[in-house]
Amino acid sequence: MTVNEKVAIDHGLKKDEYKKICDLLKRIPNITELGIFSAMWNEHCSYKSSKKHLKNLHTKGKKVIQGPGENAGVIDIGDDDAIVFKIESHNHPSFIEPYQGAATGVGGIMRDVFTMGARPIANLNSIHFGSPQHKKTKNLLRGVVKGIGGYGNCIGVPTIAGQTTFDESYNGNILVNAMTLGLVNKNKIFYSKAAGIDKPVIYVGSKTGRDGIHGASMASAVFDEKIEEKKPTVQVGDPFTEKLLLEACLELMAGDSIIAIQDMGAAGLTSSSVEMASKGKLGIELNLNKVPCREEKMTPYEIMLSESQERMLIVLENGKEEKAKKIFDKWDLDFAIIGKTTNSKNIELYFDEKKVANIPIDFLAENAPVYDRKWKKIKLPQSIKFKKQDFKALKIENCLKKLLSTANICDKQWIWDQYDHTVMGDTIQKPGGDSGVVRIHGTSKAVAASVDSSALYCFAHPLSGGKQIVCESWRNLISVGADPIAVTNCLNFGNPEKEKNMGEFVECVHGITEASKYLDFPVVSGNVSFYNETKDKGIKPTPSIGGVGLIKNYQNMISMDLKNTGNIILVIGKTIGHLEQSIFARNILSEKKGPPPEVNLFNEKNNGLTTLKLIKENLIESCHDVSLGGIIVAISKMCLKGKKGIKINQLKGLINKFEYFFGEDQARYLVEIQKENLPKVDKILKENSVHYDELGTVVDENIEFSDEIKLSIDDLEKSYKSWLRKYMIN
């Protein structure tokens, strides 16, 4: 094929980018070279619109071993143990082909983790769908959930937590963000930086096919009416092969054979070879005739751009080839020496004894475009003055039942029942709590993890929303008794070429940075997903934050279920009654305007660390953070989990009962304590200047208000648990 400007544009390159390529090479690239440039210069691989702003993220911390820039982040959890973790998007593929898109998203993130020498110990996910009334939503949800479960269950890694939301902005672009945690000895971490000259470059895993070609480029483009034509760009996964690859790689990693290792993810052999060479400031030479292919007559272009799954690229020490081959032969996987490292600082490709590509590595990496895109600052919306008559006809019990049965609050057990969350035998807090928790086998330690996002807050004011979602992750870890350590982020946004969308991204990043720095909760890995847009309509800004924390003794772990009749429930943190952007305002008052709740980082840190102190001193029986739906939704979930009720005290103060019970003020926790421990708890809270309210007392059944309102736990359970199951059956 003759390469020209039109062909370049068809590959997702801009006119000026194509001109830059020609200027750098001082010639017109051939089709294989153009394909390589299009893969490495697309948004998904180059981060060309986000790189400038991502540099501002807070990434350092006492327990950070590896921050952004590798396959995944790494944190120290003591005793030479380290946790490797990352979250990544597979949005576009999942919308086109939900089962395979979601499945290969799970497979890809697990490879990112075990590429670094870590055995995966837990999966999480953050998935977002369009309006339940939209014609595609139900099938997309069913396909994605089956894909996540089908891959994770087969490979034998528990799915311990997650998040599912519905919003009309995802009608044309669903979001599938997959997260994995792995365990590794901190002295046996593997990196992707190649080193040494004339070192053998090894291809291992599955054979290369034509599936997934242009997958990375497709992920960096908006959708139109021709979306169905993009199905061939979706990768096809095989979890059984991935399990073999995992075990073979970990077996090889037990020795001293590996110099560098890299997953063949987005852009396949292209990105893996270029990234290893670039990090090592080396060149790389590949003979594409030696690449194991499962289809006949594959061209160099197809081989380099294929995103066939379950493949790795390894740089070995000289003389270790036979040893490595025996391991991969044992696991019935392909093993081929396809090239070597060089001092040329070029990627040189040979096929049928001809040089079919010769590109300086720097042209693909260092000289990739970096854009300082225009962006629009988003002002804090004006506050809404709710009036007494807005609440006049409302009853708390009816409002609560309605909210518990809404798509974004209702019980998601139908989803996580399809995930194996007990495999490996170390899951000690299952999906449905504030965080999932897994033991570190053979120790007293446990790791807690959660994943959260808040598109509504971010859409209203991205700076506040960015801060809030970091704080939400922080609270979810504290609520199970974990010391928060670090986060990973998956930043899902619309077209960055639009000033408003770019402004949402920039300000969300600012908010994330501000909160993570103040809380000493650094960002150690992540992913940016732009162009989540169909027919000029983009998604609401949706940064997903995956938080990880440590429980030094897993016997001190806390859950949200109420424990014992007669115990007292406290609300830790000040309740102002902020209703704007709340689920109550949207679903009960039909009001979507106004600012999100204020994020006070001092209160977040102080209230959180004080709550954690109470947990560590064994003064708390159960705990749940207050978030979506406010106090009444939070206490209802605690009641439902524990099969207990609560007798709520008479409200004191000036705010009305709807503001108090449904307001979504931040930095708050509900805690259950024994009555006799109240003086100790009161003393610690006052010493740390933490406000609290005494909400009520645990009883055997019903949620009881002082004005004779009684809500049956059984009735609430029906409201909470029925919607999703009915929706998926009908």
XYZ file of C-alpha atoms in Angstrom:
730
model
C 0.000 0.000 0.000
C 1.235 3.463 -0.901
C 1.401 5.727 2.132
C 0.060 9.249 1.850
C -1.721 11.820 3.967
C -5.144 10.194 3.541
C -3.812 6.799 4.641
C -2.211 8.455 7.657
C -5.498 10.134 8.600
C -7.275 6.780 8.242
C -4.792 5.489 10.827
C -5.909 8.150 13.322
C -3.006 10.527 12.729
C -3.466 14.276 12.215
C -2.129 16.045 9.118
C 0.583 17.808 11.094
C 1.516 14.533 12.828
C 1.984 12.823 9.472
C 4.121 15.744 8.306
C 6.198 15.469 11.495
C 6.777 11.757 10.814
C 7.979 12.469 7.300
C 10.237 15.255 8.590
C 11.723 13.044 11.307
C 12.407 10.163 8.933
C 13.328 12.527 6.070
C 11.229 10.232 3.890
C 7.731 8.819 3.549
C 7.217 5.850 5.899
C 6.160 2.502 4.500
C 2.870 1.006 5.658
C 4.440 -1.024 8.482
C 6.271 2.020 9.792
C 3.122 4.121 9.534
C 1.226 1.493 11.520
C 3.911 1.574 14.214
C 3.757 5.376 14.429
C -0.044 5.352 14.565
C 0.058 2.869 17.447
C 2.737 4.645 19.459
C 1.412 8.145 18.827
C -2.223 7.489 19.610
C -3.741 8.827 22.815
C -3.902 5.436 24.489
C -0.160 4.788 24.248
C 1.426 8.243 24.138
C -0.771 10.150 26.648
C -0.208 13.121 24.357
C -3.115 15.187 25.719
C -2.697 14.246 29.374
C 1.058 13.915 29.931
C 1.526 17.588 30.779
C -1.023 17.428 33.591
C -0.255 13.958 34.896
C 3.225 15.203 35.833
C 1.565 17.214 38.616
C 0.110 14.181 40.383
C 1.353 13.412 43.875
C 3.290 10.156 43.401
C 5.808 9.954 46.254
C 5.381 8.290 49.618
C 7.332 6.451 52.321
C 5.861 3.123 51.261
C 6.037 3.685 47.488
C 8.544 1.362 45.820
C 7.491 2.100 42.242
C 5.310 4.943 41.061
C 3.881 5.701 37.605
C 5.938 4.709 34.588
C 5.991 0.927 34.935
C 3.425 -1.743 34.202
C 1.952 -1.176 37.673
C 2.650 0.618 40.945
C 4.308 -1.076 43.922
C 3.964 -0.386 47.654
C 5.772 -1.817 50.675
C 3.596 -3.611 53.257
C 6.425 -4.795 55.499
C 8.289 -8.065 56.062
C 9.765 -7.865 52.521
C 6.217 -8.128 51.109
C 5.007 -5.715 48.476
C 1.701 -5.154 46.696
C 1.673 -4.501 42.953
C -1.538 -2.909 41.669
C -3.110 -0.946 38.871
C -6.467 -0.083 37.321
C -6.983 0.234 33.570
C -9.811 0.847 31.123
C -11.274 -1.365 28.438
C -14.171 0.918 27.583
C -14.447 0.985 23.817
C -13.939 -2.764 23.306
C -16.567 -3.543 25.959
C -19.165 -1.363 24.283
C -18.544 -3.034 20.921
C -18.334 -6.613 22.217
C -19.152 -6.669 25.948
C -18.101 -10.210 26.846
C -14.691 -10.231 25.154
C -14.074 -6.554 25.867
C -14.563 -7.016 29.602
C -12.821 -10.404 29.701
C -9.676 -9.162 27.973
C -9.708 -6.078 30.178
C -9.399 -8.381 33.192
C -6.745 -10.477 31.464
C -4.742 -7.416 30.474
C -4.632 -5.876 33.933
C -3.600 -9.196 35.480
C -0.701 -9.440 33.021
C 0.401 -5.940 33.996
C 0.671 -7.193 37.564
C 2.321 -10.576 37.116
C 4.711 -9.083 34.544
C 6.342 -7.460 37.569
C 6.782 -10.777 39.341
C 3.654 -10.605 41.489
C 1.076 -13.341 41.882
C -2.402 -11.812 41.482
C -4.398 -12.105 44.722
C -7.480 -9.971 44.047
C -9.496 -8.329 41.277
C -11.841 -5.361 41.453
C -13.846 -3.444 38.870
C -15.629 -0.167 38.279
C -18.318 -0.511 35.600
C -20.707 2.159 34.335
C -23.729 1.768 32.093
C -26.348 3.935 30.418
C -29.855 4.574 31.632
C -31.667 1.356 32.633
C -34.364 2.346 30.141
C -31.919 2.467 27.216
C -32.366 -0.427 24.783
C -28.722 -1.550 24.986
C -28.093 -1.277 28.730
C -29.380 -4.657 29.906
C -27.468 -6.691 27.307
C -24.303 -4.678 27.841
C -24.521 -5.199 31.601
C -25.129 -8.928 31.181
C -22.237 -9.319 28.729
C -19.740 -7.303 30.776
C -20.522 -9.115 34.025
C -20.226 -12.497 32.313
C -16.939 -11.429 30.732
C -15.427 -10.258 34.034
C -16.570 -13.404 35.822
C -15.697 -15.725 32.952
C -12.064 -14.600 32.847
C -11.355 -14.004 36.543
C -13.126 -17.173 37.701
C -11.289 -19.357 35.190
C -7.868 -18.072 36.103
C -8.609 -18.505 39.801
C -8.290 -14.973 41.200
C -11.050 -13.688 43.516
C -13.062 -10.581 42.637
C -13.395 -8.921 46.044
C -15.043 -5.542 45.428
C -16.380 -3.216 42.789
C -18.746 -0.485 41.774
C -21.629 -0.321 39.301
C -23.476 2.841 38.277
C -26.053 3.866 35.688
C -26.340 7.232 33.953
C -27.669 8.327 30.586
C -24.285 9.842 29.686
C -22.973 6.286 29.265
C -25.695 5.320 26.755
C -23.198 5.521 23.910
C -20.013 4.711 25.839
C -20.018 2.333 28.759
C -17.000 2.220 31.057
C -15.245 -0.966 32.120
C -12.310 -0.334 34.474
C -10.498 -3.417 35.808
C -8.123 -3.464 38.784
C -5.766 -6.161 40.069
C -3.604 -6.553 43.182
C -0.635 -8.887 43.288
C 1.778 -10.016 45.994
C 5.542 -10.059 45.462
C 8.751 -10.176 47.478
C 10.066 -6.621 47.269
C 13.503 -7.949 46.326
C 12.101 -9.933 43.379
C 10.307 -7.213 41.401
C 10.760 -7.268 37.627
C 10.803 -4.205 35.386
C 10.446 -3.474 31.690
C 13.768 -1.647 31.164
C 15.959 -3.561 28.729
C 19.723 -3.654 29.387
C 22.795 -4.969 27.606
C 23.704 -5.467 23.932
C 23.070 -8.641 21.941
C 20.713 -10.000 24.549
C 18.089 -12.422 23.169
C 14.545 -11.118 22.822
C 12.016 -13.850 23.517
C 8.372 -14.163 22.524
C 6.249 -16.368 24.832
C 2.577 -17.265 25.265
C -0.144 -17.596 22.655
C 0.284 -17.350 18.925
C -0.301 -14.077 17.088
C -3.516 -13.680 15.103
C -5.398 -10.920 13.370
C -7.638 -10.092 16.327
C -7.295 -6.703 17.955
C -5.442 -4.965 15.114
C -5.872 -1.196 15.646
C -7.324 -1.837 19.105
C -5.236 0.928 20.690
C -6.113 3.339 17.893
C -9.801 2.510 18.224
C -9.568 3.314 21.939
C -8.332 6.785 20.988
C -11.239 7.683 18.713
C -14.850 8.747 19.104
C -17.651 6.458 17.978
C -20.110 7.015 15.158
C -22.848 5.052 13.378
C -20.196 2.658 11.978
C -19.395 1.258 15.416
C -20.355 -2.310 14.481
C -17.585 -2.325 11.881
C -15.031 -2.061 14.698
C -15.728 -5.531 16.149
C -12.583 -7.030 14.547
C -10.520 -4.587 16.623
C -11.722 -6.251 19.850
C -9.293 -8.773 21.308
C -10.302 -12.369 22.104
C -9.201 -13.777 25.446
C -8.328 -17.262 26.686
C -8.111 -17.384 30.500
C -6.799 -20.939 30.548
C -3.790 -19.916 28.478
C -3.296 -16.890 30.719
C -3.167 -19.179 33.742
C -0.439 -21.245 32.049
C 1.422 -18.072 31.108
C 1.174 -16.782 34.682
C 2.639 -19.957 36.155
C 5.378 -20.232 33.519
C 6.463 -16.603 33.983
C 6.522 -16.873 37.774
C 8.559 -20.078 37.511
C 11.105 -18.380 35.246
C 11.142 -15.356 37.564
C 12.220 -17.554 40.452
C 15.652 -17.734 38.795
C 18.077 -15.155 37.408
C 17.345 -15.394 33.686
C 15.222 -12.290 33.055
C 16.637 -8.846 32.321
C 13.339 -7.225 31.328
C 9.789 -8.354 30.706
C 6.793 -6.611 29.168
C 3.197 -7.600 28.530
C 2.025 -7.336 24.906
C -1.024 -5.212 25.654
C -2.204 -2.203 23.686
C -0.418 -2.093 20.315
C 0.962 -5.575 20.972
C 4.494 -6.332 19.808
C 4.987 -2.713 18.773
C 4.513 -1.107 22.179
C 6.225 -3.879 24.164
C 9.401 -3.812 22.053
C 9.566 -0.025 21.765
C 8.933 0.578 25.469
C 11.588 -1.895 26.608
C 14.162 -0.464 24.220
C 13.235 3.145 25.022
C 13.555 2.691 28.795
C 16.944 1.024 28.313
C 18.095 3.584 25.702
C 18.852 0.700 23.375
C 17.874 -0.517 19.956
C 15.991 -3.703 19.155
C 16.115 -5.975 16.127
C 13.277 -8.415 15.359
C 12.864 -11.137 12.745
C 9.111 -11.272 12.214
C 9.306 -14.611 10.413
C 10.100 -16.133 13.809
C 6.969 -14.777 15.517
C 4.569 -17.692 16.158
C 1.433 -16.976 14.098
C -1.865 -18.857 14.120
C -3.016 -17.483 10.771
C -1.417 -17.862 7.375
C 0.294 -15.139 5.385
C 0.297 -12.532 8.108
C 2.110 -9.387 7.043
C 4.687 -7.467 9.108
C 2.049 -4.777 9.586
C -0.418 -7.296 11.032
C 2.167 -9.013 13.219
C 3.337 -5.758 14.768
C -0.154 -4.339 15.400
C -1.979 -7.474 16.488
C -3.346 -7.346 20.026
C -3.786 -11.073 20.424
C -3.908 -11.798 24.127
C -1.816 -13.839 26.558
C 1.610 -12.883 25.133
C 4.835 -11.585 26.719
C 8.108 -10.188 25.452
C 11.217 -11.003 27.484
C 14.851 -9.941 27.314
C 16.976 -12.811 28.661
C 20.519 -13.115 29.896
C 22.736 -14.833 27.339
C 22.931 -18.572 27.814
C 19.576 -18.822 29.587
C 17.553 -19.565 26.461
C 17.409 -23.330 26.828
C 16.481 -23.167 30.500
C 13.666 -20.744 29.732
C 12.438 -22.811 26.781
C 12.102 -25.909 28.948
C 9.820 -24.022 31.331
C 7.516 -22.747 28.596
C 7.517 -26.129 26.854
C 6.435 -27.704 30.150
C 3.472 -25.335 30.294
C 2.664 -25.993 26.611
C 3.263 -22.395 25.516
C 4.991 -20.951 22.488
C 8.600 -19.913 22.970
C 10.588 -18.227 20.212
C 13.795 -16.225 20.010
C 12.658 -13.450 17.682
C 15.438 -10.899 17.993
C 18.101 -9.177 20.051
C 18.958 -5.909 21.708
C 21.312 -3.619 19.782
C 23.234 -0.381 20.217
C 21.542 1.172 17.166
C 18.804 2.876 19.225
C 16.469 1.945 16.363
C 13.708 -0.592 16.009
C 14.722 -2.689 13.012
C 12.304 -5.232 11.581
C 13.120 -8.000 9.131
C 10.714 -10.172 7.148
C 11.529 -12.589 4.322
C 15.172 -11.492 4.648
C 14.269 -7.865 3.940
C 14.386 -4.885 6.292
C 10.749 -3.785 6.444
C 11.060 -1.065 9.094
C 13.822 1.075 10.542
C 12.779 3.790 12.988
C 14.787 5.540 15.704
C 13.243 4.587 19.045
C 13.258 8.224 20.164
C 10.989 9.156 17.247
C 8.360 6.820 18.686
C 8.810 7.697 22.353
C 10.616 10.943 23.175
C 9.485 12.706 19.988
C 5.864 11.594 20.232
C 3.524 14.605 20.194
C 2.690 16.274 23.506
C -0.211 18.721 23.397
C -0.967 21.619 25.686
C -4.646 21.690 24.806
C -6.870 24.629 25.564
C -9.145 24.056 28.492
C -12.048 25.829 30.081
C -12.244 26.431 33.819
C -15.517 25.232 35.315
C -17.009 27.506 37.950
C -18.614 26.266 41.127
C -22.390 26.275 40.493
C -24.598 28.602 42.501
C -26.186 27.105 45.567
C -29.871 26.199 45.537
C -32.139 27.371 48.302
C -34.517 24.550 49.126
C -37.759 25.732 50.749
C -39.930 24.178 53.443
C -42.699 23.501 50.933
C -40.271 21.334 48.891
C -40.442 18.796 51.721
C -44.021 19.323 52.852
C -45.610 16.356 51.092
C -42.685 13.991 51.684
C -42.378 11.142 54.159
C -38.990 9.805 55.190
C -40.048 6.187 54.955
C -41.313 6.579 51.365
C -38.231 8.514 50.290
C -35.920 5.901 51.799
C -37.701 2.987 50.126
C -37.570 4.756 46.783
C -33.852 5.520 47.060
C -32.952 2.000 48.165
C -34.610 0.684 45.011
C -32.861 3.100 42.612
C -30.311 1.702 40.177
C -27.353 3.470 41.805
C -28.055 2.475 45.411
C -29.799 -0.885 45.144
C -28.111 -4.132 46.122
C -25.691 -5.379 43.445
C -25.568 -8.977 44.616
C -26.854 -10.197 41.224
C -23.555 -8.931 39.816
C -21.044 -10.131 42.348
C -22.728 -13.502 42.773
C -21.328 -14.219 39.304
C -17.779 -13.569 40.463
C -15.807 -16.098 42.483
C -14.753 -14.099 45.529
C -13.605 -17.014 47.711
C -11.110 -18.807 45.452
C -7.581 -18.945 46.981
C -9.224 -19.041 50.437
C -7.945 -15.680 51.676
C -10.899 -13.349 51.115
C -12.037 -12.220 54.564
C -14.370 -9.398 53.496
C -16.467 -10.121 50.421
C -18.121 -7.733 47.942
C -20.838 -5.570 49.436
C -18.763 -3.911 52.166
C -16.839 -0.626 52.129
C -13.704 -2.438 50.910
C -12.774 -5.948 49.947
C -10.135 -7.539 52.184
C -7.734 -10.443 51.550
C -5.287 -12.035 53.985
C -1.643 -12.237 53.119
C -1.354 -15.988 53.298
C 0.741 -17.297 56.160
C 0.859 -13.939 57.971
C -1.371 -11.886 60.256
C -1.584 -9.105 57.643
C -4.430 -8.291 55.303
C -4.776 -5.895 52.395
C -7.923 -3.846 51.847
C -8.923 -2.435 48.473
C -11.820 -0.435 47.078
C -12.693 1.288 43.839
C -14.912 4.357 43.566
C -15.977 7.151 41.242
C -18.423 10.036 41.384
C -19.336 11.344 37.953
C -22.186 13.525 39.241
C -19.952 15.496 41.593
C -17.214 15.755 38.947
C -19.690 16.931 36.323
C -21.025 19.644 38.639
C -17.557 20.837 39.656
C -14.585 18.685 38.602
C -12.129 20.218 41.077
C -14.369 19.346 44.034
C -15.294 16.000 42.493
C -11.640 15.038 42.026
C -10.935 15.734 45.682
C -14.083 13.959 46.827
C -13.407 10.686 45.085
C -9.934 10.392 46.634
C -11.505 11.063 50.029
C -14.209 8.473 49.391
C -11.513 5.871 48.721
C -9.709 6.957 51.903
C -12.905 6.559 53.973
C -13.715 3.149 52.507
C -10.324 1.807 53.595
C -10.543 3.317 57.060
C -14.059 1.890 57.471
C -12.633 -1.664 57.462
C -9.736 -0.763 59.762
C -7.015 -0.327 57.128
C -4.246 2.268 57.027
C -4.614 3.894 53.576
C -1.351 3.673 51.613
C -1.784 4.584 47.944
C -4.162 4.771 44.991
C -4.320 3.934 41.321
C -6.532 5.944 38.989
C -8.378 5.393 35.728
C -9.360 8.755 34.269
C -12.334 8.407 31.905
C -13.268 11.511 29.924
C -14.700 12.694 26.621
C -12.934 14.257 23.628
C -9.894 16.241 24.893
C -9.986 18.422 21.782
C -13.055 20.134 23.281
C -12.171 22.850 25.785
C -14.921 21.908 28.251
C -13.925 18.228 28.299
C -10.268 19.108 28.674
C -11.174 21.492 31.479
C -13.004 18.700 33.286
C -9.901 16.536 33.004
C -7.445 19.202 34.146
C -9.511 20.243 37.140
C -10.248 16.651 38.201
C -6.507 15.951 38.122
C -5.915 19.094 40.216
C -8.479 17.879 42.731
C -7.015 14.371 42.866
C -3.542 15.845 43.332
C -4.601 18.192 46.112
C -6.416 15.476 48.069
C -3.834 12.729 47.628
C -1.028 15.079 48.704
C -2.859 16.317 51.794
C -3.862 12.804 52.863
C -0.426 11.357 52.011
C -2.246 8.978 49.703
C -0.075 8.974 46.556
C -1.029 7.905 43.032
C 1.308 5.069 42.005
C -0.209 3.891 38.719
C -3.090 4.469 36.371
C -4.530 5.012 32.954
C -6.218 7.752 30.931
C -9.161 6.969 28.675
C -10.187 9.850 26.406
C -12.630 9.994 23.502
C -15.466 8.313 25.406
C -17.900 9.971 23.073
C -20.492 8.909 20.505
C -22.030 11.186 17.895
C -20.633 14.285 19.614
C -22.056 13.337 23.021
C -19.512 12.518 25.687
C -19.692 10.859 29.085
C -19.746 12.700 32.372
C -16.167 12.995 33.709
C -15.534 9.745 35.573
C -12.228 9.341 37.384
C -12.130 5.909 39.049
C -9.930 5.693 42.127
C -8.677 2.349 43.392
C -7.402 2.605 46.956
C -5.201 0.105 48.800
C -4.510 -0.096 52.526
C -2.972 -2.405 55.122
C -4.470 -4.096 58.183
C -1.495 -5.264 60.261
C -3.597 -7.857 62.097
C -6.562 -9.078 60.098
C -8.414 -10.006 63.307
C -8.875 -6.246 63.822
C -10.789 -5.886 60.555
C -14.159 -4.111 60.828
C -17.323 -4.703 58.787
C -20.481 -2.597 58.418
C -23.074 -5.055 59.779
C -24.595 -4.070 63.119
C -23.544 -6.451 65.860
C -25.422 -6.237 69.163
C -28.688 -4.898 70.547
C -28.150 -2.049 73.002
C -25.041 -0.662 71.307
C -24.913 3.037 70.418
C -24.574 4.451 66.887
C -22.531 7.622 66.477
C -22.227 9.904 63.479
C -18.584 11.004 63.378
C -18.194 14.319 61.564
C -20.392 17.396 61.285
C -23.710 17.147 59.428
C -24.702 20.348 57.647
C -27.347 18.773 55.414
C -25.957 19.393 51.907
C -28.600 18.199 49.430
C -27.390 19.694 46.136
C -26.177 16.979 43.710
C -27.401 14.344 46.157
C -29.287 11.279 45.060
C -32.199 12.578 47.178
C -32.310 15.864 45.261
C -32.212 14.051 41.920
C -34.636 11.246 42.610
C -37.058 12.831 45.071
C -36.971 16.575 44.329
C -36.083 16.224 40.591
C -33.345 18.820 41.058
C -30.020 18.339 39.252
C -28.455 21.764 39.768
C -26.181 23.147 42.452
C -22.672 22.481 43.765
C -21.429 19.163 45.123
C -20.758 18.958 48.867
C -17.706 20.820 50.142
C -14.553 18.784 50.681
C -12.659 19.886 53.787
C -9.367 18.016 53.626
C -8.460 18.809 57.232
C -11.693 17.225 58.429
C -11.239 14.259 56.105
C -7.799 13.515 57.479
C -8.570 14.307 61.105
C -11.915 12.487 61.233
C -10.513 9.512 59.345
C -7.378 9.058 61.446
C -9.377 9.499 64.648
C -11.885 6.864 63.535
C -8.980 4.568 62.701
C -7.543 5.151 66.195
C -10.886 4.087 67.704
C -10.858 0.934 65.582
C -7.287 0.065 66.559
C -8.169 0.493 70.239
C -11.042 -1.996 69.794
C -13.688 0.594 70.629
C -15.737 0.136 67.447
C -17.961 -2.863 66.661
C -18.974 -1.850 63.122
C -18.309 1.062 60.802
C -19.611 2.468 57.526
C -18.760 5.717 55.794
C -21.570 8.123 54.919
C -21.758 8.793 51.197
C -24.488 8.374 48.555
C -27.911 8.824 50.130
C -26.632 10.249 53.413
C -27.047 9.003 56.973
C -30.362 7.205 56.512
C -29.165 5.125 53.553
C -25.900 4.328 55.348
C -27.610 3.175 58.556
C -30.167 1.195 56.542
C -27.361 -0.779 54.887
C -25.804 -1.444 58.294
C -29.174 -2.666 59.579
C -29.756 -4.873 56.533
C -26.282 -6.410 56.742
C -26.602 -7.170 60.448
C -30.325 -8.069 60.485
C -30.773 -5.505 63.254
C -32.737 -2.300 63.686
C -32.089 1.108 65.215
C -34.096 3.445 67.425
C -33.131 6.928 66.248
C -32.907 9.785 68.738
C -34.816 13.023 68.519
C -32.980 15.408 66.205
C -31.299 18.420 67.784
C -30.327 21.463 65.789
C -31.725 23.789 63.171
C -31.611 21.725 59.940
C -34.718 19.813 58.953
C -34.903 16.024 59.094
C -34.616 15.558 55.316
C -31.409 17.586 55.182
C -30.025 15.716 58.171
C -30.862 12.221 57.011
C -30.300 12.564 53.238
C -27.573 15.220 53.027
C -24.281 14.020 51.532
C -21.803 16.020 53.623
C -18.334 14.532 53.463
C -15.832 13.310 56.098
C -18.427 11.299 58.047
C -18.648 7.780 59.458
C -21.322 5.797 61.257
C -19.817 3.726 64.066
C -21.334 1.203 66.446
C -19.905 1.180 69.980
C -20.728 -0.515 73.253
C -22.573 1.804 75.635
C -19.952 1.418 78.344
C -17.245 2.588 75.903
C -18.927 5.929 75.188
C -16.811 7.881 77.757
C -13.564 6.583 76.202
C -14.803 7.310 72.692
C -16.046 10.763 73.699
C -12.663 11.583 75.229
C -10.695 10.570 72.109
C -13.051 12.432 69.764
C -12.921 15.606 71.870
C -9.135 15.414 72.216
C -8.924 15.401 68.426
C -11.607 18.093 67.979
C -13.898 15.738 66.087
C -17.611 16.510 66.166
C -20.059 13.656 66.660
C -23.800 13.080 67.088
C -25.398 10.239 68.985
C -27.734 8.865 66.314
C -29.488 6.114 68.224
C -29.441 2.642 69.720
C -29.308 -0.769 68.068
C -32.555 -2.745 68.511
C -33.682 -6.192 67.384
C -35.792 -5.057 64.433
C -37.166 -2.019 62.584
C -35.796 1.453 62.039
C -37.709 3.545 64.564
C -37.972 7.325 64.699
C -39.082 9.263 67.739
C -42.190 10.491 65.911
C -43.585 6.934 65.840
C -42.334 6.089 62.339
C -41.353 2.433 62.088
C -39.692 0.957 59.031
C -39.628 -2.807 58.778
C -36.190 -4.253 57.978
C -37.932 -6.891 55.841
C -39.716 -4.191 53.827
C -36.500 -2.249 53.369
C -34.725 -5.410 52.264
C -37.350 -5.982 49.578
C -36.832 -2.434 48.295
C -33.062 -2.770 48.412
C -32.626 -6.227 46.904
C -35.383 -6.568 44.328
C -34.721 -3.939 41.651
C -31.642 -5.304 39.874
C -32.783 -8.924 39.882
C -36.188 -7.960 38.476
C -34.549 -5.718 35.892
C -32.268 -8.474 34.621
C -35.012 -11.131 34.576
C -37.654 -9.049 32.790
